[in-house]
Amino acid sequence: MERLLEVKDLKTSFSTKFGDVQSVRGVSFHLDKGEALGIVGESGCGKSVTMMTLMRLLADNGKVEGGEILFNGKNLTKIPEKEMQKVRGNEIGMIFQDPMTSLNPLYTIGNQLIEPLMTHKDMSKKEAKEAAIKMLEMVGIPSPESRMKQYPHEFSGGMRQRAMIAMSLICQPTMIIADEPTTALDVTIQAQILDLMKDLREKLGTAIILITHDLGVVADVCSRINVMYGGKIVETGTTEDIFYRAKHPYTWGLLNSIPNPKSEVREKLRPIEGQPPDLLKPPTGCAFAARCDYAMKVCLEKQPPEFNVGEGHKSACWLCHENAPKVESPIKRYDFSREKATDIRSEK
Ligand code: SF4
């Protein structure tokens, strides 16, 4: 597999009147061409800040304290802003939770798809229109030709999300970053949008980074998962590693808080008790210690290193140390595959 993205020891902070909030504290990961990676964790764990750092879209008080982002042969932390704008327009697409952050309410959907093709791809208006119609069709928008003339407010929530996916893909980027793309949608539409992303990745070969607080969302779309907590990646592995062989107590907590889609009985879900750490003053030891049922003395004193627990599977937890007490995973085998969602082309 060819490497597309390599993030090395990334550190990002935000200055506030109370001091610097260390939102991302040494994050490293990679993504291969055409691969789908999930980044999962509670809100405030640093997952969205990592992506905003990558896109160089941090708020004014944000600062990259260290690290490197290598994308398609370019160092995104170093290239001039003008070049970065081209990367954002052409090579990396973004999908947000609220489609209205990307769609302009004042322009028709058609105009919003045609314009970037004329600007970035040098297409004539006629060529751009044809490509836009094709893209709307590809993302499952019925009667694309007449939909081109409509404004975003004339679309339903699910259709708006599809239009935004069309927009993020229109310049054929090598990678898309989807930040909580389905959180605002109801369960059925959510499943359909996830199936759409999966199909598009297979058809177009676009690499995907899917950011979510819900481990259930990444199961069907991603082949690898990074679990983030307190500004760090605490566990990384294949989707099977994370669902069937998780080693980190925080990942166990996340698994306990999602319903099993195949279960016949209504299960009692267990949210993770307690609050995330204050990243103004990150703890000396493991950031999860205050909420962890297995915390030991060493957990409070020293940050756990990443332990290799399988091929490409790592967990930053002292329980993985050879001298640690043996603890059984509390997670029973979790069947995460779900039925393919039905097509929604009848949805208005
Ligand atoms: Fe719990 Fe210690 Fe592992 Fe942290 S290092 S998750 S506190 S057992």
XYZ file of C-alpha atoms and ligand atoms in Angstrom:
356
model
C 0.000 0.000 0.000
C 1.259 3.471 -0.828
C 1.487 5.931 2.063
C -0.713 9.033 1.625
C -0.497 10.716 5.009
C 1.982 10.521 7.863
C 1.362 12.540 11.026
C 4.338 12.543 13.409
C 4.254 13.642 17.049
C 1.732 16.442 16.449
C 1.161 18.876 19.318
C -1.442 21.666 19.259
C -2.431 24.071 22.014
C -4.878 26.966 22.430
C -3.994 29.995 24.506
C -6.798 31.108 26.823
C -6.942 33.589 29.682
C -6.470 30.632 32.061
C -3.329 29.361 30.287
C -2.540 27.037 27.374
C -4.948 24.166 26.719
C -2.876 21.256 25.403
C -5.505 19.794 23.092
C -3.270 17.486 21.039
C -0.309 15.991 22.931
C 1.944 14.061 20.569
C -0.286 12.310 18.050
C 1.235 10.044 15.374
C -0.624 8.000 12.757
C -0.658 7.203 9.054
C -3.117 6.610 6.238
C -2.517 4.699 3.014
C -3.982 5.623 -0.375
C -7.625 4.531 -0.627
C -7.776 3.488 3.037
C -10.521 4.410 5.538
C -9.400 5.277 9.068
C -11.706 6.003 11.996
C -10.723 8.435 14.765
C -12.942 7.869 17.770
C -13.284 9.509 21.177
C -15.486 11.693 23.350
C -15.858 15.369 22.571
C -12.781 17.346 23.663
C -10.395 14.386 23.175
C -8.503 16.221 20.411
C -9.816 14.380 17.348
C -11.297 17.415 15.553
C -8.387 19.645 16.605
C -5.982 17.106 15.049
C -7.870 17.413 11.754
C -8.120 21.198 11.905
C -4.340 21.294 12.504
C -3.883 19.064 9.476
C -6.021 21.390 7.328
C -4.363 24.487 8.845
C -7.764 25.799 9.864
C -7.106 26.403 13.568
C -8.782 29.304 15.359
C -6.585 32.394 15.911
C -5.611 31.316 19.426
C -4.504 27.853 18.218
C -0.809 27.030 17.843
C 1.082 24.051 16.451
C 3.694 23.323 19.122
C 5.479 20.598 17.230
C 5.331 17.702 14.822
C 5.087 17.064 11.112
C 2.261 16.375 8.659
C 3.423 14.747 5.442
C 0.709 14.475 2.794
C 1.318 13.259 -0.746
C 4.956 14.327 -0.628
C 4.286 17.762 0.945
C 4.963 18.901 4.477
C 1.665 20.625 5.333
C 3.165 22.350 8.360
C 5.689 24.117 6.103
C 4.143 24.888 2.686
C 3.032 28.498 1.969
C -0.634 29.360 2.606
C -1.302 29.745 -1.131
C -0.204 26.176 -1.787
C -2.222 25.014 1.235
C -5.353 26.608 -0.261
C -4.856 24.442 -3.354
C -4.490 21.349 -1.159
C -7.790 22.226 0.586
C -9.623 22.911 -2.685
C -8.225 20.067 -4.751
C -6.631 17.306 -2.737
C -8.460 17.102 0.585
C -12.258 17.403 0.842
C -14.114 18.004 4.102
C -17.546 16.856 5.282
C -18.973 18.386 8.461
C -21.816 17.491 10.812
C -23.796 20.511 9.651
C -23.980 20.659 5.841
C -24.802 24.364 6.048
C -21.170 25.070 7.081
C -20.184 24.037 3.546
C -23.273 24.860 1.492
C -24.007 28.485 0.725
C -27.731 29.200 1.241
C -27.643 31.961 -1.394
C -26.535 29.817 -4.328
C -28.192 26.871 -6.050
C -26.666 23.435 -5.487
C -25.740 23.386 -9.176
C -23.815 26.650 -8.976
C -21.924 25.456 -5.933
C -20.809 22.313 -7.757
C -20.009 23.971 -11.080
C -17.918 26.840 -9.696
C -15.045 24.797 -8.165
C -14.796 22.691 -11.323
C -14.388 25.812 -13.454
C -11.896 27.354 -11.005
C -9.780 24.355 -10.023
C -10.229 21.981 -12.949
C -10.332 24.498 -15.792
C -13.581 23.072 -17.176
C -16.004 24.928 -19.451
C -19.443 25.651 -17.970
C -20.995 22.881 -20.078
C -18.412 20.293 -18.988
C -18.728 21.361 -15.358
C -22.527 21.065 -15.486
C -22.334 17.557 -16.897
C -19.784 16.529 -14.238
C -21.951 18.051 -11.476
C -25.057 16.162 -12.605
C -23.036 12.936 -12.715
C -21.738 13.557 -9.189
C -25.250 14.219 -7.790
C -26.382 11.001 -9.405
C -23.449 9.143 -7.892
C -24.298 10.277 -4.361
C -27.892 9.110 -4.850
C -29.771 12.363 -5.387
C -32.850 11.656 -7.498
C -33.644 13.819 -10.596
C -30.209 15.475 -10.389
C -30.840 17.804 -13.307
C -33.802 19.552 -11.683
C -32.140 19.366 -8.217
C -29.246 21.415 -9.605
C -31.583 24.410 -9.787
C -32.669 24.173 -6.144
C -31.261 25.932 -3.067
C -29.944 24.054 0.006
C -33.084 24.882 2.052
C -35.176 22.952 -0.486
C -33.296 19.752 0.404
C -34.059 17.444 3.389
C -31.316 16.872 6.034
C -30.181 13.581 4.448
C -30.201 15.070 0.938
C -28.226 18.104 2.110
C -25.618 15.748 3.557
C -25.469 13.959 0.190
C -25.079 17.307 -1.588
C -22.210 18.175 0.748
C -20.549 14.818 0.053
C -20.936 15.609 -3.678
C -19.280 18.981 -3.080
C -16.396 17.490 -1.130
C -15.790 14.960 -3.925
C -16.381 17.157 -6.962
C -12.685 17.977 -7.530
C -11.777 14.301 -7.004
C -9.651 14.743 -3.883
C -7.270 11.974 -2.820
C -8.636 12.130 0.725
C -11.755 13.305 2.528
C -12.042 14.136 6.199
C -15.562 13.572 7.546
C -16.119 15.086 11.007
C -19.217 13.607 12.704
C -20.926 13.457 9.280
C -24.027 11.640 10.487
C -24.514 12.828 14.086
C -27.412 15.162 13.248
C -29.264 12.577 11.154
C -31.773 9.933 12.207
C -30.575 6.338 12.424
C -31.847 5.159 9.021
C -30.457 8.118 7.076
C -27.222 7.799 9.089
C -26.827 4.197 7.913
C -27.520 5.212 4.310
C -24.934 8.008 4.369
C -22.329 5.614 5.823
C -23.089 3.066 3.102
C -22.734 5.829 0.540
C -19.290 6.804 1.880
C -18.231 3.174 1.796
C -19.460 2.703 -1.790
C -17.775 5.907 -2.967
C -14.477 4.882 -1.421
C -14.685 1.566 -3.247
C -15.676 3.224 -6.557
C -13.390 6.273 -6.525
C -10.537 5.042 -4.319
C -10.748 8.164 -2.118
C -9.072 7.726 1.277
C -11.320 8.644 4.223
C -10.689 9.829 7.761
C -13.934 9.451 9.667
C -14.068 11.317 12.980
C -16.780 10.373 15.446
C -17.629 9.974 19.124
C -19.559 6.801 18.259
C -17.506 3.633 17.796
C -20.562 1.994 16.154
C -20.344 4.441 13.230
C -16.839 3.442 12.093
C -17.366 -0.321 12.289
C -18.654 -0.794 8.766
C -16.735 1.936 6.956
C -13.178 1.832 8.343
C -10.507 -0.834 8.235
C -8.435 0.737 11.021
C -9.335 2.760 14.111
C -7.450 5.201 16.351
C -9.056 5.669 19.760
C -8.228 9.096 21.255
C -8.413 10.239 24.853
C -7.017 13.334 26.562
C -5.220 14.603 23.445
C -3.461 11.295 22.692
C -4.086 8.099 20.752
C -4.604 5.464 23.437
C -5.280 2.464 21.215
C -4.821 1.780 17.517
C -5.481 -1.307 15.471
C -7.610 -2.865 12.771
C -11.370 -2.627 13.223
C -11.334 -6.297 14.289
C -8.565 -5.591 16.866
C -10.627 -2.795 18.390
C -13.973 -4.630 18.438
C -12.762 -8.162 19.284
C -9.374 -7.772 20.977
C -9.388 -4.298 22.580
C -6.783 -3.904 25.316
C -7.384 -0.399 26.653
C -9.981 0.179 29.425
C -11.173 3.354 27.668
C -11.882 1.370 24.479
C -13.771 -1.166 26.649
C -15.815 1.743 27.982
C -16.625 2.944 24.456
C -17.612 -0.585 23.419
C -19.881 -0.858 26.443
C -21.647 2.322 25.483
C -22.824 1.278 22.006
C -25.780 -1.022 21.340
C -25.127 -4.355 19.631
C -26.967 -4.101 16.293
C -27.512 -7.880 16.125
C -28.850 -8.333 19.668
C -32.465 -9.488 19.996
C -32.787 -8.203 23.553
C -32.644 -4.600 24.644
C -29.296 -4.282 26.382
C -28.426 -1.948 29.210
C -25.742 0.443 27.960
C -23.099 1.733 30.347
C -21.893 5.262 29.768
C -18.318 5.958 30.965
C -18.615 7.620 34.371
C -16.679 10.791 35.195
C -15.258 13.688 33.238
C -12.417 13.939 30.707
C -9.143 15.425 32.058
C -8.529 19.151 32.208
C -6.037 19.748 29.413
C -5.001 23.074 30.920
C -3.127 20.922 33.413
C -2.868 17.428 31.951
C -2.267 14.711 34.551
C 1.281 13.459 35.143
C 0.281 9.852 34.647
C -2.386 8.198 32.493
C -5.075 10.729 31.507
C -7.791 8.081 32.008
C -6.703 7.096 35.532
C -9.432 9.083 37.350
C -12.142 7.146 35.467
C -10.445 3.770 35.165
C -11.606 0.727 37.200
C -8.154 -0.838 36.813
C -5.935 2.125 37.772
C -2.736 1.149 39.635
C -0.145 3.262 41.455
C 2.088 3.508 38.369
C -0.866 4.859 36.335
C -0.961 7.987 38.503
C 2.793 8.536 38.359
C 3.916 7.788 34.804
C 2.362 8.139 31.386
C 1.940 4.712 29.851
C 4.025 4.156 26.698
C 2.526 2.486 23.624
C 2.780 -1.286 23.994
C 2.719 -3.513 20.907
C -0.058 -6.003 21.539
C -0.369 -7.479 18.035
C 0.633 -6.714 14.458
C -0.148 -2.998 14.029
C -2.150 -3.128 17.278
C -0.918 -0.832 20.076
C -2.336 0.143 23.446
C -1.045 2.879 25.750
C -1.989 1.192 29.034
C 0.133 -0.126 31.900
C -2.025 -3.274 31.947
C -0.138 -4.325 28.805
C 3.200 -4.319 30.667
C 4.581 -7.844 31.123
C 4.605 -7.476 34.930
C 1.052 -6.088 35.201
C -1.702 -8.191 36.775
C -3.613 -10.202 34.193
C -7.014 -8.649 33.522
C -9.709 -10.238 31.345
C -11.480 -7.980 28.852
C -15.030 -7.362 30.109
C -16.314 -7.207 26.523
C -18.115 -10.241 25.216
C -17.669 -10.885 21.478
C -19.283 -8.009 19.710
C -20.877 -8.558 16.314
C -20.538 -5.206 14.639
C -21.624 -5.928 11.093
C -24.964 -4.457 10.191
C -27.328 -5.060 7.309
C -26.791 -2.755 4.339
C -29.228 0.141 4.608
C -31.990 0.262 2.039
C -31.685 2.728 -0.796
C -33.223 6.108 -0.208
C -33.685 7.415 -3.673
C -37.383 7.923 -2.865
C -36.462 10.312 -0.018
C -37.358 13.947 -0.751
Fe -6.303 2.441 33.469
Fe -3.742 2.499 34.203
Fe -4.390 1.588 31.808
Fe -4.580 4.164 32.364
S -2.718 2.983 32.283
S -6.074 2.954 31.302
S -5.265 4.115 34.479
S -4.944 0.689 33.796
